[in-house]
Tab-separated table of C-alpha atoms and ligand atoms in Angstrom:
chain	number	residue	atom	x	y	z
A	1	MET	CA	-3.437	-38.992	76.744
A	2	GLU	CA	-0.758	-37.898	79.205
A	3	GLU	CA	1.595	-37.206	76.281
A	4	THR	CA	-1.112	-35.283	74.454
A	5	ILE	CA	-1.743	-33.045	77.446
A	6	LEU	CA	1.974	-32.495	78.073
A	7	GLN	CA	2.892	-31.531	74.532
A	8	TRP	CA	0.191	-28.888	74.164
A	9	ASP	CA	1.085	-25.213	74.123
A	10	GLY	CA	-2.240	-24.153	75.688
A	11	GLU	CA	-2.929	-23.085	79.274
A	12	TYR	CA	-4.836	-26.012	80.757
A	13	THR	CA	-7.250	-28.799	80.025
A	14	VAL	CA	-10.224	-29.883	82.093
A	15	VAL	CA	-10.800	-33.609	81.747
A	16	ARG	CA	-13.814	-35.456	83.028
A	17	TYR	CA	-15.015	-38.953	82.426
A	18	ASP	CA	-18.797	-38.960	82.485
A	19	ARG	CA	-19.507	-42.441	83.760
A	20	ASP	CA	-23.255	-42.422	83.200
A	21	ALA	CA	-22.899	-41.646	79.497
A	22	GLY	CA	-19.555	-43.387	78.994
A	23	ALA	CA	-18.316	-40.145	77.454
A	24	TRP	CA	-15.112	-38.169	77.909
A	25	VAL	CA	-15.452	-34.456	78.353
A	26	PHE	CA	-12.624	-32.052	77.569
A	27	ILE	CA	-12.509	-28.317	77.997
A	28	ALA	CA	-9.300	-27.032	76.468
A	29	ILE	CA	-8.266	-23.524	77.435
A	30	HIS	CA	-5.676	-22.391	74.934
A	31	SER	CA	-5.197	-18.736	75.808
A	32	SER	CA	-6.754	-16.173	78.101
A	33	ARG	CA	-4.298	-13.520	76.997
A	34	LEU	CA	-6.867	-11.314	75.273
A	35	GLY	CA	-9.796	-12.081	77.574
A	36	MET	CA	-12.224	-14.711	78.761
A	37	PRO	CA	-11.788	-17.926	76.777
A	38	VAL	CA	-14.902	-18.494	74.694
A	39	GLY	CA	-15.591	-21.193	72.147
A	40	GLY	CA	-18.321	-23.575	71.117
A	41	THR	CA	-18.846	-27.111	72.341
A	42	ARG	CA	-18.609	-30.046	69.980
A	43	LEU	CA	-20.484	-33.290	70.612
A	44	LYS	CA	-19.560	-36.193	68.438
A	45	LEU	CA	-18.530	-39.851	68.291
A	46	TYR	CA	-14.764	-40.276	68.386
A	47	ASN	CA	-12.723	-43.396	67.761
A	48	SER	CA	-10.803	-42.836	70.969
A	49	PRO	CA	-10.840	-40.368	73.862
A	50	ARG	CA	-7.456	-39.133	72.689
A	51	ASP	CA	-8.953	-38.101	69.342
A	52	GLY	CA	-11.509	-36.035	71.226
A	53	LEU	CA	-8.807	-34.418	73.349
A	54	LEU	CA	-6.720	-33.580	70.281
A	55	ASP	CA	-9.754	-32.082	68.589
A	56	ALA	CA	-10.484	-29.931	71.656
A	57	GLN	CA	-6.889	-28.696	71.776
A	58	ARG	CA	-6.721	-27.831	68.093
A	59	LEU	CA	-10.149	-26.195	68.068
A	60	ALA	CA	-9.258	-24.133	71.145
A	61	ALA	CA	-6.067	-22.875	69.484
A	62	GLY	CA	-8.170	-22.026	66.432
A	63	MET	CA	-10.422	-19.890	68.643
A	64	THR	CA	-7.419	-17.969	69.986
A	65	TYR	CA	-6.503	-17.074	66.415
A	66	LYS	CA	-10.082	-16.378	65.425
A	67	TRP	CA	-10.662	-13.860	68.222
A	68	ALA	CA	-7.257	-12.262	67.707
A	69	ALA	CA	-7.695	-11.852	63.953
A	70	ILE	CA	-10.950	-9.928	64.477
A	71	ASP	CA	-9.425	-8.060	67.410
A	72	PHE	CA	-12.040	-9.130	69.974
A	73	PRO	CA	-11.013	-9.122	73.667
A	74	LEU	CA	-11.769	-12.825	74.107
A	75	GLY	CA	-9.532	-15.856	74.549
A	76	GLY	CA	-9.371	-19.263	72.931
A	77	GLY	CA	-11.098	-22.285	74.412
A	78	LYS	CA	-13.275	-25.129	73.254
A	79	GLY	CA	-15.358	-27.928	74.728
A	80	VAL	CA	-15.499	-31.430	73.306
A	81	ILE	CA	-17.894	-34.126	74.472
A	82	ALA	CA	-16.439	-37.296	73.033
A	83	LEU	CA	-19.091	-39.983	72.793
A	84	SER	CA	-18.055	-43.623	72.651
A	85	HIS	CA	-21.479	-44.702	71.366
A	86	PRO	CA	-24.655	-42.929	70.224
A	87	LEU	CA	-26.963	-41.818	73.020
A	88	GLU	CA	-30.728	-41.779	73.416
A	89	ARG	CA	-32.332	-38.354	73.614
A	90	VAL	CA	-32.832	-38.384	77.383
A	91	GLU	CA	-29.321	-39.658	78.090
A	92	ARG	CA	-27.923	-36.937	75.868
A	93	GLU	CA	-29.920	-34.290	77.649
A	94	ARG	CA	-28.684	-35.449	81.050
A	95	LEU	CA	-25.119	-35.462	79.771
A	96	LEU	CA	-25.487	-31.925	78.445
A	97	GLU	CA	-26.861	-30.792	81.803
A	98	ARG	CA	-23.897	-32.303	83.620
A	99	TYR	CA	-21.648	-30.606	81.095
A	100	GLY	CA	-23.376	-27.310	81.868
A	101	ALA	CA	-22.657	-27.814	85.563
A	102	LEU	CA	-18.992	-28.424	84.737
A	103	VAL	CA	-18.825	-25.190	82.733
A	104	GLU	CA	-20.491	-23.336	85.614
A	105	SER	CA	-17.926	-24.720	88.068
A	106	LEU	CA	-15.209	-22.870	86.158
A	107	ARG	CA	-16.885	-19.631	87.287
A	108	GLY	CA	-16.364	-17.739	84.091
A	109	GLY	CA	-13.085	-19.372	83.161
A	110	PHE	CA	-14.793	-20.518	79.973
A	111	GLY	CA	-17.877	-19.474	78.022
A	112	THR	CA	-19.484	-21.654	75.403
A	113	GLY	CA	-22.103	-22.061	72.679
A	114	ALA	CA	-22.868	-24.107	69.602
A	115	ASP	CA	-20.581	-26.170	67.401
A	116	LEU	CA	-20.806	-29.419	65.468
A	117	GLY	CA	-23.409	-31.671	67.156
A	118	VAL	CA	-24.530	-28.875	69.475
A	119	GLY	CA	-27.342	-26.825	67.984
A	120	PRO	CA	-29.744	-24.330	69.541
A	121	ALA	CA	-31.669	-27.031	71.441
A	122	GLU	CA	-28.495	-28.478	72.951
A	123	VAL	CA	-27.247	-25.007	73.862
A	124	ASP	CA	-30.506	-24.403	75.718
A	125	THR	CA	-30.026	-27.649	77.631
A	126	ILE	CA	-26.476	-26.686	78.637
A	127	ALA	CA	-27.783	-23.270	79.686
A	128	ARG	CA	-30.080	-24.876	82.281
A	129	ARG	CA	-27.006	-25.347	84.447
A	130	THR	CA	-24.728	-22.465	83.573
A	131	ARG	CA	-24.905	-18.785	82.836
A	132	TYR	CA	-21.697	-18.963	80.825
A	133	VAL	CA	-23.520	-19.799	77.642
A	134	PHE	CA	-23.817	-17.149	75.022
A	135	CYS	CA	-26.486	-18.079	72.592
A	136	GLY	CA	-26.478	-16.831	69.087
A	137	ALA	CA	-28.093	-13.563	68.283
A	138	PRO	CA	-31.729	-12.843	67.655
A	139	GLY	CA	-32.691	-12.603	64.019
A	140	GLU	CA	-30.704	-14.636	61.479
A	141	GLY	CA	-32.178	-17.947	62.515
A	142	GLY	CA	-33.068	-17.691	66.162
A	143	SER	CA	-31.651	-18.375	69.565
A	144	GLY	CA	-28.488	-20.419	69.794
A	145	ASP	CA	-27.646	-20.833	66.156
A	146	PRO	CA	-24.432	-19.285	64.827
A	147	GLY	CA	-24.763	-21.121	61.495
A	148	PRO	CA	-26.601	-18.455	59.474
A	149	TRP	CA	-24.131	-15.813	60.672
A	150	THR	CA	-21.178	-17.997	59.826
A	151	SER	CA	-22.621	-18.554	56.368
A	152	LEU	CA	-22.954	-14.797	55.857
A	153	GLY	CA	-19.216	-14.389	56.488
A	154	VAL	CA	-18.269	-17.388	54.352
A	155	HIS	CA	-20.312	-15.964	51.491
A	156	ALA	CA	-18.525	-12.600	51.762
A	157	GLY	CA	-15.166	-14.369	52.027
A	158	MET	CA	-15.927	-16.544	49.041
A	159	GLN	CA	-16.621	-13.464	46.947
A	160	ALA	CA	-13.259	-11.996	47.981
A	161	ALA	CA	-11.515	-15.251	47.100
A	162	ALA	CA	-13.291	-15.370	43.731
A	163	GLY	CA	-12.143	-11.801	43.085
A	164	GLU	CA	-8.572	-12.858	43.750
A	165	ALA	CA	-8.659	-16.121	41.800
A	166	PHE	CA	-10.969	-15.286	38.903
A	167	GLY	CA	-10.706	-11.518	38.702
A	168	SER	CA	-14.355	-10.972	39.683
A	169	PRO	CA	-16.157	-11.455	43.007
A	170	ASP	CA	-19.358	-12.357	41.185
A	171	LEU	CA	-20.343	-15.919	42.055
A	172	LYS	CA	-22.938	-16.149	39.302
A	173	GLY	CA	-22.249	-19.236	37.222
A	174	ARG	CA	-19.398	-20.403	39.489
A	175	THR	CA	-19.572	-24.014	40.579
A	176	VAL	CA	-19.355	-24.396	44.337
A	177	LEU	CA	-19.017	-27.805	45.951
A	178	ILE	CA	-20.246	-27.821	49.545
A	179	GLN	CA	-19.010	-30.614	51.800
A	180	GLY	CA	-21.465	-30.894	54.677
A	181	THR	CA	-25.067	-29.719	54.524
A	182	GLY	CA	-25.432	-28.966	58.207
A	183	ASP	CA	-25.750	-25.894	60.327
A	184	VAL	CA	-23.616	-23.731	58.015
A	185	GLY	CA	-23.808	-25.681	54.757
A	186	VAL	CA	-27.572	-25.253	54.452
A	187	PRO	CA	-27.797	-21.454	54.858
A	188	LEU	CA	-24.633	-21.078	52.769
A	189	ALA	CA	-26.144	-23.109	49.933
A	190	ARG	CA	-29.280	-20.948	50.007
A	191	ARG	CA	-27.224	-17.751	49.832
A	192	LEU	CA	-25.137	-19.117	46.988
A	193	ALA	CA	-28.201	-20.234	45.081
A	194	GLU	CA	-29.496	-16.676	45.361
A	195	SER	CA	-26.174	-15.405	44.010
A	196	GLY	CA	-26.645	-17.592	40.956
A	197	ALA	CA	-23.883	-20.067	41.782
A	198	LYS	CA	-24.098	-23.640	40.550
A	199	LEU	CA	-24.092	-25.973	43.521
A	200	LYS	CA	-22.868	-29.477	44.163
A	201	LEU	CA	-23.824	-30.825	47.592
A	202	ALA	CA	-22.329	-33.653	49.613
A	203	ASP	CA	-22.946	-34.988	53.097
A	204	VAL	CA	-21.998	-38.177	54.938
A	205	GLU	CA	-25.703	-38.437	55.638
A	206	ALA	CA	-26.665	-38.606	51.987
A	207	GLY	CA	-30.331	-37.956	52.746
A	208	ARG	CA	-29.543	-34.497	54.097
A	209	ALA	CA	-27.709	-33.492	50.929
A	210	ARG	CA	-30.486	-34.929	48.786
A	211	ALA	CA	-33.207	-33.020	50.630
A	212	LEU	CA	-31.385	-29.714	50.185
A	213	ALA	CA	-30.541	-30.470	46.558
A	214	LYS	CA	-34.206	-31.088	45.914
A	215	GLU	CA	-35.172	-27.795	47.515
A	216	LEU	CA	-32.617	-25.843	45.499
A	217	GLY	CA	-32.772	-27.915	42.333
A	218	THR	CA	-29.060	-28.726	42.391
A	219	GLU	CA	-26.715	-31.659	42.098
A	220	VAL	CA	-25.638	-34.180	44.757
A	221	VAL	CA	-22.150	-35.673	45.006
A	222	ALA	CA	-21.402	-38.821	47.013
A	223	ALA	CA	-19.479	-37.954	50.192
A	224	GLU	CA	-16.542	-40.202	49.297
A	225	ARG	CA	-16.207	-38.570	45.874
A	226	VAL	CA	-15.868	-34.900	46.847
A	227	TYR	CA	-12.091	-34.586	46.530
A	228	GLY	CA	-11.896	-35.549	42.864
A	229	GLU	CA	-15.024	-33.628	41.883
A	230	PRO	CA	-14.433	-30.713	39.476
A	231	CYS	CA	-15.609	-27.319	40.742
A	232	ASP	CA	-14.443	-23.704	40.920
A	233	ILE	CA	-14.711	-23.415	44.688
A	234	PHE	CA	-14.550	-26.193	47.233
A	235	ALA	CA	-16.277	-25.319	50.510
A	236	PRO	CA	-15.496	-27.672	53.407
A	237	CYS	CA	-18.317	-27.128	55.904
A	238	ALA	CA	-18.083	-30.246	58.050
A	239	VAL	CA	-15.240	-31.806	60.033
A	240	GLY	CA	-11.584	-30.708	60.096
A	241	GLY	CA	-8.446	-32.273	58.633
A	242	VAL	CA	-9.940	-32.660	55.160
A	243	LEU	CA	-7.040	-30.908	53.396
A	244	ASN	CA	-4.020	-33.161	53.579
A	245	ALA	CA	-1.267	-34.917	51.615
A	246	GLU	CA	-3.740	-37.443	50.279
A	247	THR	CA	-6.656	-35.185	49.327
A	248	ILE	CA	-4.901	-32.040	48.024
A	249	PRO	CA	-3.412	-33.679	44.907
A	250	LYS	CA	-6.905	-34.918	43.998
A	251	LEU	CA	-8.606	-31.525	44.261
A	252	ARG	CA	-9.952	-30.087	41.030
A	253	CYS	CA	-10.795	-26.582	42.190
A	254	ARG	CA	-9.118	-23.176	42.119
A	255	VAL	CA	-10.296	-21.996	45.525
A	256	VAL	CA	-10.916	-23.561	48.929
A	257	ALA	CA	-13.282	-21.411	50.972
A	258	GLY	CA	-15.492	-23.028	53.588
A	259	SER	CA	-16.601	-22.876	57.195
A	260	ALA	CA	-15.089	-25.965	58.809
A	261	ASN	CA	-12.632	-25.395	61.630
A	262	ASN	CA	-9.094	-26.787	61.250
A	263	GLN	CA	-9.448	-27.680	57.587
A	264	LEU	CA	-5.722	-28.313	57.184
A	265	GLU	CA	-4.370	-31.509	58.673
A	266	THR	CA	-0.958	-29.876	59.180
A	267	PRO	CA	0.307	-26.313	58.580
A	268	GLU	CA	2.395	-27.662	55.649
A	269	ASP	CA	-0.839	-28.380	53.829
A	270	ALA	CA	-1.159	-24.613	53.296
A	271	GLU	CA	2.103	-24.719	51.301
A	272	ARG	CA	0.857	-27.787	49.490
A	273	LEU	CA	-2.307	-25.970	48.365
A	274	HIS	CA	-0.215	-22.986	47.346
A	275	GLU	CA	2.046	-25.223	45.236
A	276	HIS	CA	-0.980	-26.762	43.567
A	277	GLY	CA	-2.148	-23.300	42.571
A	278	ILE	CA	-5.168	-23.441	44.870
A	279	LEU	CA	-6.125	-20.293	46.732
A	280	TYR	CA	-6.945	-21.082	50.364
A	281	ALA	CA	-9.134	-18.831	52.496
A	282	PRO	CA	-7.769	-19.500	56.009
A	283	ASP	CA	-10.515	-21.144	58.047
A	284	PHE	CA	-10.230	-19.052	61.186
A	285	ILE	CA	-10.683	-15.903	59.102
A	286	ILE	CA	-13.509	-16.907	56.795
A	287	ASN	CA	-15.520	-18.818	59.390
A	288	ALA	CA	-15.508	-16.111	62.072
A	289	GLY	CA	-19.101	-14.990	61.380
A	290	GLY	CA	-20.631	-17.110	64.139
A	291	ALA	CA	-17.967	-16.006	66.568
A	292	ILE	CA	-18.481	-12.357	65.633
A	293	ALA	CA	-22.244	-12.572	66.135
A	294	PHE	CA	-22.010	-14.700	69.225
A	295	GLY	CA	-19.073	-12.992	70.900
A	296	GLY	CA	-19.886	-9.519	69.627
A	297	ILE	CA	-23.559	-9.316	70.491
A	298	LYS	CA	-23.755	-11.552	73.544
A	299	ALA	CA	-20.365	-11.190	75.203
A	300	LEU	CA	-19.312	-7.686	74.112
A	301	GLY	CA	-22.707	-5.992	73.752
A	302	MET	CA	-22.448	-4.991	70.094
A	303	SER	CA	-25.549	-4.071	68.127
A	304	GLU	CA	-26.796	-6.511	65.538
A	305	THR	CA	-26.050	-3.989	62.800
A	306	GLU	CA	-22.454	-3.620	63.940
A	307	ALA	CA	-22.011	-7.388	64.123
A	308	ARG	CA	-23.365	-7.741	60.609
A	309	GLU	CA	-20.969	-5.092	59.316
A	310	ARG	CA	-18.039	-6.783	61.012
A	311	ILE	CA	-19.051	-10.093	59.467
A	312	LEU	CA	-19.286	-8.620	55.989
A	313	ALA	CA	-15.840	-7.072	56.549
A	314	ILE	CA	-14.412	-10.605	56.487
A	315	GLY	CA	-14.322	-10.073	52.725
A	316	ALA	CA	-12.031	-7.044	53.026
A	317	THR	CA	-9.824	-8.787	55.612
A	318	LEU	CA	-9.342	-11.720	53.269
A	319	LYS	CA	-8.541	-9.419	50.395
A	320	ASP	CA	-5.750	-7.840	52.485
A	321	ILE	CA	-4.485	-11.261	53.483
A	322	PHE	CA	-4.320	-12.426	49.862
A	323	MET	CA	-2.550	-9.217	48.889
A	324	ASN	CA	0.014	-9.524	51.679
A	325	ALA	CA	0.609	-13.184	50.882
A	326	GLU	CA	1.089	-12.383	47.225
A	327	GLY	CA	3.445	-9.499	48.019
A	328	ARG	CA	5.651	-11.679	50.203
A	329	GLY	CA	5.345	-14.842	48.170
A	330	GLU	CA	3.969	-16.694	51.196
A	331	SER	CA	0.875	-18.798	51.772
A	332	SER	CA	-2.374	-17.137	52.804
A	333	LEU	CA	-2.226	-19.094	56.070
A	334	HIS	CA	1.057	-17.417	56.910
A	335	ALA	CA	-0.342	-13.986	56.198
A	336	ALA	CA	-3.434	-14.705	58.327
A	337	GLU	CA	-1.340	-16.011	61.200
A	338	ARG	CA	0.805	-12.910	61.112
A	339	LEU	CA	-2.322	-10.782	61.419
A	340	ALA	CA	-3.452	-12.759	64.498
A	341	GLN	CA	0.050	-12.818	66.026
A	342	HIS	CA	0.286	-9.073	65.720
A	343	VAL	CA	-2.826	-8.637	67.890
A	344	LEU	CA	-1.757	-11.364	70.355
A	345	GLN	CA	1.651	-9.829	70.878
A	346	ARG	CA	0.178	-6.405	71.343
A	347	GLY	CA	-1.968	-8.035	74.059
B	1	LIG	N1	-18.589	-22.896	66.934
B	1	LIG	C1	-18.484	-21.786	66.048
B	1	LIG	C2	-17.005	-21.407	65.839
B	1	LIG	O1	-16.138	-22.171	66.099
B	1	LIG	C3	-19.320	-20.607	66.507
B	1	LIG	C4	-19.021	-20.166	67.889
B	1	LIG	C5	-17.978	-19.305	68.120
B	1	LIG	C6	-19.749	-20.624	68.951
B	1	LIG	C7	-17.665	-18.910	69.387
B	1	LIG	C8	-19.415	-20.253	70.218
B	1	LIG	C9	-18.371	-19.397	70.433
B	1	LIG	O2	-16.676	-20.355	65.393
């Protein structure tokens, strides 16, 4: 872990071993250049503490880019609670409270909210011990839940990507494969069903995918089969690292547009997608809806209407990115990173 901390280009990492829960807690602060570092907290089982630390570092860097690309005066940070074994409800609650106290001890050095494994209920538990929790916005699915907002942005981004790849933003009749029917996957699937898209749903917890498929009258795909499954648009909405040297050659889609953070295992995977003729909607652009709602309304005092407009504008941002990438013969990731870098350098 020493190596992992030393090689990182971020500002600092808070590391705590929570003895009672046998869990490692990491708060990675990547950049405070544009403002207070804000990012969700992820709670999940990891194979090793180092995996949790790496995830925190990469997710925090992703937040720096996410805030910069939408030109919000907030910095990049992320919390990871790396469980070594599943916890009972009460143990989990205690752990989240202790985590809240840790966040509070940073005195505004980090603000947090929901992410994978941390939904509205968990956010409320963390908020018992710290004021540096920004819950989601009212409306669109209640208190601490950024998922519906994220799905709104992914839907808009998917339309832009369809416009670029198929010549029309209309998703009617397009086959969309959603990997992960969780906090974002579910509201996204409902929106897509309304748009007349044909859905294929997959989840590592097969029951979750099945329940949603039943509700929407759509197809289920086994989680281990998603990469070879034919579709127009592949939407990763679960964990990161799913686009890599092994999976990309198997993909049978024209577009990748989903909500997961850090979808690419390495930056070279953007080139790899490009070479395979697959249009990639950079994750930190298309998945910014939750961050816009959460950061905009709660941290920056935007109105709900303004937040919604900014989320829908993700479509136009992506369109520009695709155009710039095309013009320069570069990957969409490159074009998106240039956009974020421009804001970061301006400071
Ligand atoms: N966790 C989500 C994301 O990574 C939403 C979120 C953003 C939550 C910012 C808190 C802070 O975008």
